[in-house]
Amino acid sequence: MDSDAPLLDLIEGELVDALRAAVPTDWRVLPAEGQTTKSLGIVLYYEQGDLVTTVNGGPVPSGYLGVEFTLTLAAPEADPEKGTARVTRAVTSLLPALDAMSSLYWDRAEKVRLDTGETTYRLAVVSLSRYRKPTPTTEPDTEPDPMPEEA
């Protein structure tokens, strides 16, 4: 039923808008699929993943669907010490912003060093999407049913 479909067509755009509003203006927020970029600054990549019915070990509230996203926060420095210091400062700025988003949940930020030398933090987050309210397919019947004929 199309009218019962989750608002998936909106959820990624809403998350990206919220991320861009929450992070420092010198950060870049980019889709992870099909692109990586060399940058002199912090880049926050996002990628939509699976649809889930649990979040942080508990069920998603009735009427909602969880949508997983992977957020990857990357510092450009190839030097491990400098990269770790910079991305750690960045992630400690990002986490309170994520916590302030009422329909977004996360429980782990994993530090990863890429083959290219950059240090990153990867976060698996779940964003809740409310199902659309069903819309009637026909006008309500306001006429009473005729009474059966008496024999």
Short mmCIF file of C-alpha atoms in Angstrom, two decimals:
data_model
loop_
_atom_site.label_atom_id
_atom_site.label_comp_id
_atom_site.label_asym_id
_atom_site.label_seq_id
_atom_site.Cartn_x
_atom_site.Cartn_y
_atom_site.Cartn_z
CA MET A 1 0.00 0.00 0.00
CA ASP A 2 1.64 3.15 -1.15
CA SER A 3 -0.14 5.36 1.39
CA ASP A 4 1.28 3.25 4.25
CA ALA A 5 4.87 3.43 2.97
CA PRO A 6 7.45 4.97 5.30
CA LEU A 7 8.52 8.48 4.46
CA LEU A 8 11.80 7.12 3.08
CA ASP A 9 11.78 9.55 0.21
CA LEU A 10 12.22 12.35 2.76
CA ILE A 11 14.33 10.85 5.53
CA GLU A 12 17.77 11.12 3.92
CA GLY A 13 17.25 14.75 2.92
CA GLU A 14 15.98 15.63 6.38
CA LEU A 15 19.00 13.96 8.01
CA VAL A 16 21.44 15.72 5.69
CA ASP A 17 19.77 19.09 6.34
CA ALA A 18 19.94 18.48 10.11
CA LEU A 19 23.60 17.45 9.90
CA ARG A 20 24.55 20.50 7.82
CA ALA A 21 22.78 22.78 10.30
CA ALA A 22 24.46 21.10 13.29
CA VAL A 23 28.11 20.83 12.24
CA PRO A 24 30.65 23.64 11.85
CA THR A 25 30.32 25.53 8.57
CA ASP A 26 33.83 24.59 7.43
CA TRP A 27 32.94 20.88 7.41
CA ARG A 28 31.74 19.26 4.20
CA VAL A 29 28.73 16.89 4.36
CA LEU A 30 28.79 14.56 1.35
CA PRO A 31 27.21 11.30 0.19
CA ALA A 32 29.61 8.36 0.60
CA GLU A 33 28.28 6.36 -2.32
CA GLY A 34 30.47 6.71 -5.36
CA GLN A 35 32.75 9.42 -4.08
CA THR A 36 35.53 10.27 -1.74
CA THR A 37 37.28 13.56 -1.90
CA LYS A 38 40.63 14.92 -0.91
CA SER A 39 40.01 17.80 1.42
CA LEU A 40 41.98 20.07 3.69
CA GLY A 41 39.14 20.04 6.20
CA ILE A 42 36.81 17.67 7.98
CA VAL A 43 34.38 15.71 5.79
CA LEU A 44 31.26 13.95 7.10
CA TYR A 45 30.14 11.24 4.67
CA TYR A 46 26.69 9.66 4.92
CA GLU A 47 25.24 6.52 3.38
CA GLN A 48 21.79 4.99 3.81
CA GLY A 49 21.78 1.35 4.85
CA ASP A 50 19.25 -1.19 6.06
CA LEU A 51 15.71 -0.82 7.34
CA VAL A 52 15.41 -2.11 10.92
CA THR A 53 12.78 -2.79 13.56
CA THR A 54 15.10 -2.43 16.56
CA VAL A 55 17.23 0.43 17.84
CA ASN A 56 19.86 0.19 20.59
CA GLY A 57 18.59 -3.27 21.51
CA GLY A 58 14.93 -2.31 21.83
CA PRO A 59 11.99 -2.30 19.43
CA VAL A 60 11.28 0.69 17.22
CA PRO A 61 8.12 2.49 18.47
CA SER A 62 4.82 1.46 16.90
CA GLY A 63 4.12 3.37 13.70
CA TYR A 64 7.83 3.91 12.95
CA LEU A 65 10.55 2.22 10.93
CA GLY A 66 14.26 2.54 11.64
CA VAL A 67 16.56 3.53 8.79
CA GLU A 68 20.26 2.84 9.31
CA PHE A 69 22.86 5.28 8.07
CA THR A 70 26.63 5.06 8.25
CA LEU A 71 28.25 8.38 9.07
CA THR A 72 32.00 8.56 8.45
CA LEU A 73 33.85 11.54 9.86
CA ALA A 74 37.23 11.96 8.14
CA ALA A 75 40.24 14.12 8.92
CA PRO A 76 42.58 14.78 5.98
CA GLU A 77 45.90 14.39 7.79
CA ALA A 78 47.89 11.30 6.76
CA ASP A 79 50.08 11.63 9.85
CA PRO A 80 48.46 9.27 12.39
CA GLU A 81 49.07 11.48 15.41
CA LYS A 82 47.76 14.67 13.78
CA GLY A 83 44.85 12.87 12.11
CA THR A 84 43.78 11.18 15.34
CA ALA A 85 43.93 14.45 17.27
CA ARG A 86 41.91 16.35 14.66
CA VAL A 87 39.23 13.71 14.07
CA THR A 88 38.86 13.15 17.83
CA ARG A 89 38.20 16.88 18.33
CA ALA A 90 35.70 16.72 15.46
CA VAL A 91 33.84 13.65 16.75
CA THR A 92 33.51 15.19 20.22
CA SER A 93 31.82 18.12 18.48
CA LEU A 94 29.58 15.86 16.37
CA LEU A 95 28.27 13.57 19.12
CA PRO A 96 26.34 16.24 21.10
CA ALA A 97 24.78 17.40 17.81
CA LEU A 98 23.62 13.83 17.10
CA ASP A 99 22.29 13.47 20.65
CA ALA A 100 20.20 16.63 20.14
CA MET A 101 18.37 15.04 17.18
CA SER A 102 15.33 13.47 18.81
CA SER A 103 14.69 10.82 16.14
CA LEU A 104 18.34 9.76 15.70
CA TYR A 105 20.06 7.06 17.73
CA TRP A 106 23.66 5.85 17.87
CA ASP A 107 25.61 3.73 20.31
CA ARG A 108 29.17 3.44 19.00
CA ALA A 109 31.79 5.49 17.14
CA GLU A 110 34.52 3.23 15.73
CA LYS A 111 37.94 4.73 14.95
CA VAL A 112 39.29 3.50 11.61
CA ARG A 113 42.52 4.27 9.79
CA LEU A 114 42.02 4.09 6.02
CA ASP A 115 44.52 2.61 3.57
CA THR A 116 45.02 6.13 2.21
CA GLY A 117 46.23 7.28 5.63
CA GLU A 118 43.26 9.30 6.85
CA THR A 119 41.86 8.70 10.31
CA THR A 120 38.08 8.41 10.56
CA TYR A 121 35.30 7.65 12.98
CA ARG A 122 32.43 5.52 11.66
CA LEU A 123 29.06 5.67 13.34
CA ALA A 124 26.11 3.43 12.62
CA VAL A 125 23.07 5.58 13.37
CA VAL A 126 19.36 4.80 13.16
CA SER A 127 16.91 7.49 12.12
CA LEU A 128 13.23 6.89 12.80
CA SER A 129 10.72 7.39 10.01
CA ARG A 130 7.00 7.57 10.75
CA TYR A 131 4.69 5.65 8.49
CA ARG A 132 2.36 7.79 6.44
CA LYS A 133 -1.20 7.90 7.65
CA PRO A 134 -3.41 5.84 5.38
CA THR A 135 -5.48 7.93 3.03
CA PRO A 136 -8.96 6.76 2.09
CA THR A 137 -9.18 5.38 -1.42
CA THR A 138 -12.88 6.11 -1.74
CA GLU A 139 -15.24 8.67 -0.35
CA PRO A 140 -16.97 7.56 2.84
CA ASP A 141 -20.42 6.09 2.37
CA THR A 142 -22.83 8.59 3.90
CA GLU A 143 -26.01 7.02 2.50
CA PRO A 144 -27.72 4.45 4.72
CA ASP A 145 -28.05 0.98 3.28
CA PRO A 146 -31.59 0.28 2.02
CA MET A 147 -33.74 -1.81 4.30
CA PRO A 148 -34.54 -5.27 3.00
CA GLU A 149 -38.06 -5.58 1.69
CA GLU A 150 -40.50 -7.04 4.15
CA ALA A 151 -42.19 -10.25 3.04
#
